[in-house]
Coordinates of C-alpha atoms and ligand atoms in Angstrom, one line a residue:
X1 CA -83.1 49.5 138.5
X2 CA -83.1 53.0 137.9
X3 CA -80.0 55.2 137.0
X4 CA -79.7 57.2 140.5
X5 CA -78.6 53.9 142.1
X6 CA -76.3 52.8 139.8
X7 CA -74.9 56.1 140.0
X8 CA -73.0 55.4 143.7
X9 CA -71.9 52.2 143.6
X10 CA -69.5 50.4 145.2
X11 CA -67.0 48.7 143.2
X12 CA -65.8 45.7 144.3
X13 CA -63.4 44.9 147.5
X14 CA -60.3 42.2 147.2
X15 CA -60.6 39.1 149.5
X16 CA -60.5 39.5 153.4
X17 CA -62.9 39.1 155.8
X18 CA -61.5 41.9 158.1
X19 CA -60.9 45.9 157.5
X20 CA -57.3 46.1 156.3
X21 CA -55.5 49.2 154.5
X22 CA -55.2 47.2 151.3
X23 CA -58.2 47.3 149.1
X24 CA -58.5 46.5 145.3
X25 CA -61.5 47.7 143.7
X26 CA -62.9 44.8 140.9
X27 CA -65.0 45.9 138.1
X28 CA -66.4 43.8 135.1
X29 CA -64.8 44.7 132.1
X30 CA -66.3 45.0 129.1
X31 CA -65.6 46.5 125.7
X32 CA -64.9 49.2 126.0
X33 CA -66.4 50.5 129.5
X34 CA -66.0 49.5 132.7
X35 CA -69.0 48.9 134.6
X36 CA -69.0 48.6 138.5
X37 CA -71.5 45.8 140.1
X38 CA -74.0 47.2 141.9
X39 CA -74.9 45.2 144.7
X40 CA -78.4 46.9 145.5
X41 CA -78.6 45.7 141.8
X42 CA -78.2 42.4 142.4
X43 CA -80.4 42.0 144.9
X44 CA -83.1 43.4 143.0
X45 CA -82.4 40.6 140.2
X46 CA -82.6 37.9 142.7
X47 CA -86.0 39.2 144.1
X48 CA -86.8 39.6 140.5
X49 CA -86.1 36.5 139.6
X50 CA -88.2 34.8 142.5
X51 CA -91.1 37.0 142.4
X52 CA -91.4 36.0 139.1
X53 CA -92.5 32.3 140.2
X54 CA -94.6 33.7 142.7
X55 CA -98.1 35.3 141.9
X56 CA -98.2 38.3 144.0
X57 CA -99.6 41.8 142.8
X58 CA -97.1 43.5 141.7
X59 CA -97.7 46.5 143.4
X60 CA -97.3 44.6 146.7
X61 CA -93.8 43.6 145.5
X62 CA -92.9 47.3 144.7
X63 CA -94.0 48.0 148.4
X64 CA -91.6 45.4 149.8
X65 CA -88.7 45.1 147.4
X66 CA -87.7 48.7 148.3
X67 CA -86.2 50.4 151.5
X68 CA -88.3 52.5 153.9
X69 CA -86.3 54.8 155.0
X70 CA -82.1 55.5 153.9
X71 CA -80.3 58.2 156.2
X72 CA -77.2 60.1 155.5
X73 CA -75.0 61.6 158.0
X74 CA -72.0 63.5 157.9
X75 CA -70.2 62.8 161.3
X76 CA -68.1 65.3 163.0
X77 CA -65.3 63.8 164.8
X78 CA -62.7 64.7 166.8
X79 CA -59.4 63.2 166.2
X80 CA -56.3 62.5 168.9
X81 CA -54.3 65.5 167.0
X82 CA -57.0 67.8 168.2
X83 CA -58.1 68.2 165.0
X84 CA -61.6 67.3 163.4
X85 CA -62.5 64.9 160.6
X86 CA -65.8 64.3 158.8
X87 CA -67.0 60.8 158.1
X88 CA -69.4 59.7 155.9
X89 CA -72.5 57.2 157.5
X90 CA -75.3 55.3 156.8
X91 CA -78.0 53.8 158.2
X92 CA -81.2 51.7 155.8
X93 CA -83.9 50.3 157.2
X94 CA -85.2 48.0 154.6
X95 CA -88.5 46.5 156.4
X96 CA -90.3 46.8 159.2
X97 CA -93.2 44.4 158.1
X98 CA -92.3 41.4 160.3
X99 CA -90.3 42.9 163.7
X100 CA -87.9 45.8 164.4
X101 CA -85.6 46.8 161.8
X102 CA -82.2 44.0 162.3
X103 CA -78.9 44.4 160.8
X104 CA -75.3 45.2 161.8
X105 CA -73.1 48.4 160.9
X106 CA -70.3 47.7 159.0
X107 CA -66.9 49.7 159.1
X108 CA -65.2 49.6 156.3
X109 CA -63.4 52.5 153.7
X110 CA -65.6 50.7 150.2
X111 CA -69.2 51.6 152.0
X112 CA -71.6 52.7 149.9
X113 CA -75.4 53.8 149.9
X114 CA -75.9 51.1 147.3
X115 CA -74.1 48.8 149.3
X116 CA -75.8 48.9 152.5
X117 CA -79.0 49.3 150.7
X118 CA -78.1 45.6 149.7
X119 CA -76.9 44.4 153.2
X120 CA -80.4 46.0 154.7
X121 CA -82.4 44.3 151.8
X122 CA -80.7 40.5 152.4
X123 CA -81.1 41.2 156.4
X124 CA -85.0 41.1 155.9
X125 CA -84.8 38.4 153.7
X126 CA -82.4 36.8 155.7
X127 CA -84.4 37.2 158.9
X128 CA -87.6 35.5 157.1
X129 CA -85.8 32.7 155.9
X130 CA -85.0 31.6 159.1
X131 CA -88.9 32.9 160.8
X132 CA -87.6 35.3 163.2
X133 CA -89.7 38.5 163.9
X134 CA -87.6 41.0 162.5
X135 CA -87.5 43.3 159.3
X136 CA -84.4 44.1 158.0
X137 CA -81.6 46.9 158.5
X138 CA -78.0 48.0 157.4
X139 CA -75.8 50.8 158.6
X140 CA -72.0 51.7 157.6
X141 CA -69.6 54.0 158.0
X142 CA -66.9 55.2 155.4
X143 CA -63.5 54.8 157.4
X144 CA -60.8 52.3 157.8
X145 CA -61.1 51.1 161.6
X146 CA -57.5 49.7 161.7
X147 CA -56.1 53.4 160.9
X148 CA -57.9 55.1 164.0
X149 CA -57.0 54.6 167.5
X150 CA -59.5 52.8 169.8
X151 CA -60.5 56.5 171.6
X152 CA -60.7 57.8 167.5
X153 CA -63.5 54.8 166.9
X154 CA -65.2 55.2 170.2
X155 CA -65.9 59.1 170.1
X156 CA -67.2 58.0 165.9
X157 CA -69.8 55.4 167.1
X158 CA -71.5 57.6 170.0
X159 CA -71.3 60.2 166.9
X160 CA -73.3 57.6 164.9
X161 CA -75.7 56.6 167.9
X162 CA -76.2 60.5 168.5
X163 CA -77.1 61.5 165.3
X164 CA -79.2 59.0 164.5
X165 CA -80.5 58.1 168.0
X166 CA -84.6 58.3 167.6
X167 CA -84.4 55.5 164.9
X168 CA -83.0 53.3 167.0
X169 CA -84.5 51.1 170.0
X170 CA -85.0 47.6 170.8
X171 CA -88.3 47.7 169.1
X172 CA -87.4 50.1 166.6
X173 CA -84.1 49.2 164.8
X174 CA -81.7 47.4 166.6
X175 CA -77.7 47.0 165.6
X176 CA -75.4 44.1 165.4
X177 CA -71.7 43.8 164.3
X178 CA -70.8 42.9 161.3
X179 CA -67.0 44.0 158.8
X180 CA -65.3 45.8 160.7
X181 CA -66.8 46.5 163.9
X182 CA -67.4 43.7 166.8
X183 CA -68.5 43.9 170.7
X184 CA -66.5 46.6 171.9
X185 CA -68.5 49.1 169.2
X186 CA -71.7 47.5 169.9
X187 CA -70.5 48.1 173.9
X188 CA -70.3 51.6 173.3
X189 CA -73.8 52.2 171.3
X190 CA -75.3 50.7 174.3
X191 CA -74.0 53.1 176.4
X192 CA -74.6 55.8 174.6
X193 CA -78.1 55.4 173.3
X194 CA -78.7 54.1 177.4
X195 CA -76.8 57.7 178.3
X196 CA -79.6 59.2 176.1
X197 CA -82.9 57.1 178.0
X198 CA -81.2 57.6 181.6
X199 CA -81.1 53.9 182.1
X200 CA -79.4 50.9 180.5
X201 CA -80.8 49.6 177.5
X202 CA -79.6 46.2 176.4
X203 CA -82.0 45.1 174.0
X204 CA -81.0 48.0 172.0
X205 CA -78.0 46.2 170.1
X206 CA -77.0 42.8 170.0
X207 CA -73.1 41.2 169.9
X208 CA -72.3 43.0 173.1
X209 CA -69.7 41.8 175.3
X210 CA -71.1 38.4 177.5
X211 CA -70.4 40.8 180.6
X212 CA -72.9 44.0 179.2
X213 CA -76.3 41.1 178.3
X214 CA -74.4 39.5 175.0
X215 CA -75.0 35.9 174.6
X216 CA -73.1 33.3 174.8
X217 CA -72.5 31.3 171.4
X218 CA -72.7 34.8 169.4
X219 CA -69.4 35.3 168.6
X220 CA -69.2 32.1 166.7
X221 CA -73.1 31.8 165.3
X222 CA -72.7 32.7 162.4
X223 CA -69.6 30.1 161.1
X224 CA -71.2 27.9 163.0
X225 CA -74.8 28.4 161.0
X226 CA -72.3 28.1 157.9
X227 CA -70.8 24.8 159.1
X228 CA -74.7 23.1 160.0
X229 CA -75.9 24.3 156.3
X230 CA -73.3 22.6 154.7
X231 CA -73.7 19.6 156.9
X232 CA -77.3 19.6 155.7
X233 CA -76.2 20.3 152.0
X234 CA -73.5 17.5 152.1
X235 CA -76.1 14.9 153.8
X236 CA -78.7 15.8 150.7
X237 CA -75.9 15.4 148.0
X238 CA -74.5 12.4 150.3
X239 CA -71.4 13.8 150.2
X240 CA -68.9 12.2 153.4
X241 CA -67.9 15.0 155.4
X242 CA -64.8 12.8 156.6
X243 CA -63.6 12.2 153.2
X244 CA -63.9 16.0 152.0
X245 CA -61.9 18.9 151.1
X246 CA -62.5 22.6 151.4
X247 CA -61.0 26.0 150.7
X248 CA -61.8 29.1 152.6
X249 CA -61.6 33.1 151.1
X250 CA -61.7 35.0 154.1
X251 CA -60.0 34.1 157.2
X252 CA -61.8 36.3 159.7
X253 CA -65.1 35.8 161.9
X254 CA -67.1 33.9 160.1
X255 CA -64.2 32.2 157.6
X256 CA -61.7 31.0 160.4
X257 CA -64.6 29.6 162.9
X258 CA -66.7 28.4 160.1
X259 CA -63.6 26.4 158.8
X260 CA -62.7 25.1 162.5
X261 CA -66.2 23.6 162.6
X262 CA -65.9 21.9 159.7
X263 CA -62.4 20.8 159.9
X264 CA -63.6 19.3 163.9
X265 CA -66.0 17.3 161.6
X266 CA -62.9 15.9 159.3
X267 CA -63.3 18.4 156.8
X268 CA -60.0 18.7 154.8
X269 CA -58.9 22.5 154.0
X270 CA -56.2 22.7 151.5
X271 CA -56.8 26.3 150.4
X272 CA -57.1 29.5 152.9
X273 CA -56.8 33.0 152.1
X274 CA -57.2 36.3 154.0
X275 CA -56.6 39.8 153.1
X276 CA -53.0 39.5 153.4
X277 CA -52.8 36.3 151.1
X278 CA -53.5 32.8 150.5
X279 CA -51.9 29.1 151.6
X280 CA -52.1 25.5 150.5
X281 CA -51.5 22.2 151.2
X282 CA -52.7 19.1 149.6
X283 CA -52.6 17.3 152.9
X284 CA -54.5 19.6 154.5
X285 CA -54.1 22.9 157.1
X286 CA -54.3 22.7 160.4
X287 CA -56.8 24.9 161.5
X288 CA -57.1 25.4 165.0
X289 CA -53.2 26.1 164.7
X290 CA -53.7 28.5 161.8
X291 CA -56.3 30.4 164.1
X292 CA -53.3 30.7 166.3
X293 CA -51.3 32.1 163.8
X294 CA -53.2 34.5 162.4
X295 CA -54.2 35.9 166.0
X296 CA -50.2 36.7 166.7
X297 CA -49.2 37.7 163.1
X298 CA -52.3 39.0 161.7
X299 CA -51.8 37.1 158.4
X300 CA -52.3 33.5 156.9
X301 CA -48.9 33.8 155.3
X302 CA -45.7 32.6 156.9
X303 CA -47.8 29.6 158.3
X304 CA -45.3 26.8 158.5
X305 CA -45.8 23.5 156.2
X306 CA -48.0 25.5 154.1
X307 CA -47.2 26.6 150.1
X308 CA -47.9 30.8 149.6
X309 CA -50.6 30.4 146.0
X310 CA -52.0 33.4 144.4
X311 CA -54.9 34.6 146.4
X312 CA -57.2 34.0 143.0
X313 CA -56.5 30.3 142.9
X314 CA -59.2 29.9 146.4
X315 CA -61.9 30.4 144.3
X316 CA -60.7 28.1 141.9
X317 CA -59.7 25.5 143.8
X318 CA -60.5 22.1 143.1
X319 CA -62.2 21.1 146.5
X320 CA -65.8 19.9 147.1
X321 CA -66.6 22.7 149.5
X322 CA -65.9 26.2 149.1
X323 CA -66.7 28.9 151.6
X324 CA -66.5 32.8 150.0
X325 CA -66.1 34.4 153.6
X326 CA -65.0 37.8 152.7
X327 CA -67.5 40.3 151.1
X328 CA -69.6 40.9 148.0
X329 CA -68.9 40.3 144.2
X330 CA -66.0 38.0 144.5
X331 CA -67.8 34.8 141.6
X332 CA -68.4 36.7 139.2
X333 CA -69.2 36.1 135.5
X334 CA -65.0 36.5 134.7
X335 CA -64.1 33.2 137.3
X336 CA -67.6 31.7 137.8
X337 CA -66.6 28.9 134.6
X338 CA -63.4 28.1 136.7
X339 CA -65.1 27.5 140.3
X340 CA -64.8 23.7 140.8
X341 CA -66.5 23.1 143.8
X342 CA -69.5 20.7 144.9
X343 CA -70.9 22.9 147.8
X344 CA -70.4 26.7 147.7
X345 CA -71.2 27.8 151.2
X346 CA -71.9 31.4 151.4
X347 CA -70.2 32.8 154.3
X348 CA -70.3 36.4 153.0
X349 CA -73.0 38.3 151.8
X350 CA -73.5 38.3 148.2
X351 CA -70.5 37.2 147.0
X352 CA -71.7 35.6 144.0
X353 CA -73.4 37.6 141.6
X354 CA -76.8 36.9 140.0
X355 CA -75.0 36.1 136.3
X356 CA -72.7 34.2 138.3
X357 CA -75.3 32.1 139.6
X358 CA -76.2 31.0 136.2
X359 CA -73.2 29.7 135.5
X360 CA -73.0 28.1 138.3
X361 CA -76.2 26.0 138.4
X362 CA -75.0 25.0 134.7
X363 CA -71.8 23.8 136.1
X364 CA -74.2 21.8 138.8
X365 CA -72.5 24.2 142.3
X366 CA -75.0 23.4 145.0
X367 CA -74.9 27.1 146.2
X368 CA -76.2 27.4 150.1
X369 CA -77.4 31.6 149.5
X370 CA -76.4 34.0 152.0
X371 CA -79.7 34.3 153.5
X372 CA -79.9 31.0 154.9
X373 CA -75.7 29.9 155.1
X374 CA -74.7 32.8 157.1
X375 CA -77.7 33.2 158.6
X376 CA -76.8 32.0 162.6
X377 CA -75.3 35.4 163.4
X378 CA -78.3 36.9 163.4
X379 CA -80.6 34.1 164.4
X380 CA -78.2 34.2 167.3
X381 CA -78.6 38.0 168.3
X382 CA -82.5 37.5 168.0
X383 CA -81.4 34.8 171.1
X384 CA -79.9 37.7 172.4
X385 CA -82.4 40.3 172.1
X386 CA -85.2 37.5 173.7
X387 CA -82.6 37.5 176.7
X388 CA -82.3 41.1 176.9
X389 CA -86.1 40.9 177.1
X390 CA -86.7 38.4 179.5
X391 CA -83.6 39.0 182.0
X392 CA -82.8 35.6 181.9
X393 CA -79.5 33.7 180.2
X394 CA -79.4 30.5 178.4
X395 CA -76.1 28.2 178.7
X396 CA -73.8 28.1 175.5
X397 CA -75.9 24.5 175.3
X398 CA -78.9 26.1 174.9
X399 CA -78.0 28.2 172.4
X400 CA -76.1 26.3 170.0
X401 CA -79.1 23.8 170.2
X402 CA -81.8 26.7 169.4
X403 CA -79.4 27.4 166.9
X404 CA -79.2 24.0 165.6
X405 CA -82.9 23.6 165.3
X406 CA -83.9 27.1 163.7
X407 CA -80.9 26.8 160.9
X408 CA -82.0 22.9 160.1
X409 CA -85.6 23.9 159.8
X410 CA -84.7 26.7 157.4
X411 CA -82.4 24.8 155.4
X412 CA -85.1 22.1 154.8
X413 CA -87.5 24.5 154.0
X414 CA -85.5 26.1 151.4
X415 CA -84.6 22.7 150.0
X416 CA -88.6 21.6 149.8
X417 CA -89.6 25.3 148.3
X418 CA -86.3 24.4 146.2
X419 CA -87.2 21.4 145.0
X420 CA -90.7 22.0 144.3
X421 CA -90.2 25.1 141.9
X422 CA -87.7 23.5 140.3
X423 CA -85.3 25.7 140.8
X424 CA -82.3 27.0 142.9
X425 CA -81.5 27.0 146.6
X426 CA -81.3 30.9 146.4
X427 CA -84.5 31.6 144.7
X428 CA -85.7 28.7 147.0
X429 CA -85.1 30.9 149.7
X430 CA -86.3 34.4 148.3
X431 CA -89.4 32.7 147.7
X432 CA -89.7 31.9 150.9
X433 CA -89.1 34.6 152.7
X434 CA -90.8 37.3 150.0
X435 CA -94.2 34.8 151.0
X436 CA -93.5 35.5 154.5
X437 CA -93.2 39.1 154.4
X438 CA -96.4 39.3 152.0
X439 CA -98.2 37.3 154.4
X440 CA -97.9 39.7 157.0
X441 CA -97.8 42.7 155.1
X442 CA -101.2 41.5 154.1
X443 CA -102.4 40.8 157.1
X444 CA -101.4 44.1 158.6
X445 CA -102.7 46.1 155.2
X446 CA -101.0 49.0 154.2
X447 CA -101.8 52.4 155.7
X448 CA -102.2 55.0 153.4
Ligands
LIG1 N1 -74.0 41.4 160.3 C1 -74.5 40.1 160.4 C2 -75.2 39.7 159.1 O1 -74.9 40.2 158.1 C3 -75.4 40.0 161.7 C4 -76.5 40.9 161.8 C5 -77.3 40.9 163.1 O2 -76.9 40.1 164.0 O3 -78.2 41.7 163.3 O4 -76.1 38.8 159.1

């Protein structure tokens, strides 16, 4: 990849699933440099590495691989000592081939150009894998959410909608929570951008509160997409659920709810860590009462019955299921020799790198990729944005059922494309989804 994008990258986070104050940066060392992970990089190497299977003109590829459009903002905002502050913010929309751009904003003081450049380039593969009409889409904004007060992060996002107002729109480019940010931020870019088109426009963002058109089920799509991938991955290796152990990093959205699924279906978790820290117990956590917990102390640790382990030992845990659930670069080519797993369920996005992945399909890891494990969040706000369209609300039933049926389709057609190329579940699924946007983009042609 060239230079320029290497130049601004992100380095990587410590474990967490949530925006805390605390935030290591990891690099991979070598001699005598130290060179930070891109994760626009890494994307492109997976794409790569799929595309070369595939026989597709390679100018085509070029056309799809990269983002449309990137915008930078600098965002005025006005803080509760009267004074001002300027924030940093992005938003990428990566494709526009199959639907609207799709993809959340993340908050979160590590953002980077190159890093939601990545996140926008995995929402449009993402959104193909599981064949829902949208393209792809990222935004982020350099802050730490848990240092501003509520009236701080509500005067920052109608900031963000205002500024970059005429890219958005329910068929333009259409937001979604993701680190860092949750309904009450998605509550107030639909009221602003509806402020700005004189009447209320649901459909413009999705994860909104159940009260302003949000759906119920969305809160807890995407763990519980995690949990139904690895059912489907555990049925394929004929792994028993019942007799199973896990280890979540990342106890936050997607790592506590995906865990609670899994643990309802006898799933044993010895090993969780958050931001804050890590536990384990041999006979297993208890994690509805951990959720509990965390809610009231905002950490993991002090959990009672439970041993306090060095938050490293998670990844390295010998359990058959593993869950990354925090954020990118955390299996790297340093620890990937010492994951021990059967199953690792990506919860996160990208937090295995592409060398990583090598070492892992050595070590036989059944990795579930990103774009198809954490994939129910956003099949869920496409649920969401069909509502907003239609005016009419499905029961919780309803969605989990839809949900059940689009995430077992996809995981089966990644397992046939899989098993066909001889190759991995995450090429499996770039190739995929890279056919389904070239099947469009060549029906549609490109105008130039
Ligand atoms: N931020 C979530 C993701 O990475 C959800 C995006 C959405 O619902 O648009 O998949």
């Amino acid at each position: 990849m060239p230079k320029k994008q290497t130049a601004n990258v992100r380095t990587n986070p410590g474990a967490g699933g949530s925006t805390r104050k605390k935030h290591s940066r990891m690099v991979v060392q070598r001699k005598n440099t130290t060179i930070p992970i891109s994760v626009f990089g890494n994307v492109m190497k997976q794409f790569d590495a799929a595309a070369a299977k595939m026989h597709i003109d390679p100018h085509l590829l070029d056309f799809i691989k990269v983002p449309r459009r990137s915008t930078i903002v600098n965002l005025p905002v006005r803080m509760d000592d009267g004074g001002y502050r300027m924030f940093t913010a992005y938003r990428v929309q990566h494709s526009i081939a199959r639907g609207p751009a799709k993809g959340g904003i993340r908050f979160h003081p590590d953002v980077t150009l190159d890093e939601v450049q990545a996140l926008a380039s995995w929402m449009t593969w993402k959104c193909a894998v599981v064949n829902i009409p949208f393209g792809g889409a990222k935004g982020g904004i350099i802050c730490d959410p848990q240092e501003l007060s509520d009236g701080e992060l509500e005067r920052l996002t109608r900031r963000y909608v205002g500024d970059m107002v005429d890219l958005f729109g329910p068929d333009q480019d259409i937001p979604a929570p993701d680190v860092g940010s949750g309904p009450q931020v998605m509550a107030w870019f639909m009221d602003t951008y509806s402020m700005r088109e004189n009447h209320p426009v649901p459909g413009t963002v999705t994860g909104k509160p159940i009260n302003l058109g949000g759906s119920l089920g969305r809160n807890e799509a995407t763990g519980r997409g995690v949990m139904i991938a690895t059912r489907e991955a555990a049925r394929h290796l004929k792994l028993d659920l019942s007799q199973a152990t896990a280890a979540v990093q990342g106890f936050g959205n997607v790592g506590s709810i995906s865990a609670r699924l899994l643990h309802e279906l006898g799933v044993r978790f010895t090993y969780v860590s958050d931001v804050t820290g890590a536990v384990h117990s041999p006979e297993g956590i208890d994690i509805p009462k951990l959720i509990l917990h965390v809610e009231k102390t905002k950490s993991v640790l002090g959990f009672p019955g439970v041993r306090k382990v060095e938050p490293g030992e998670v990844l390295h845990a010998s359990v058959d299921i593993l869950v990354p659930a925090a954020l990118e670069n955390q299996v790297t080519q340093e620890n990937a020799h010492q994951v021990r797993c059967r199953i690792l369920a990506e919860g996160a996005n990208g937090p295995v790198t592409p060398e990583a992945d090598k070492i892992l399909k050595k070590n036989g890891v059944f990795v579930i990729p990103d774009i198809l494990c954490n994939a129910g969040g956003v099949t869920v706000s496409y649920f969401e944005w069909v509502q907003n369209r239609i005016g009419y609300f499905w029961s919780e039933d309803e969605v989990n059922r839809r949900l059940e049926e689009k995430m077992i389709s996809a995981f089966h057609d990644v397992l046939n494309v899989a098993i066909k190329n001889k190759t991995t579940m995450r090429i499996g699924a770039f190739m995929l989804a890279i056919a389904r946007v070239v099947d469009v983009v060549k029906l549609r042609g490109i105008y130039s």
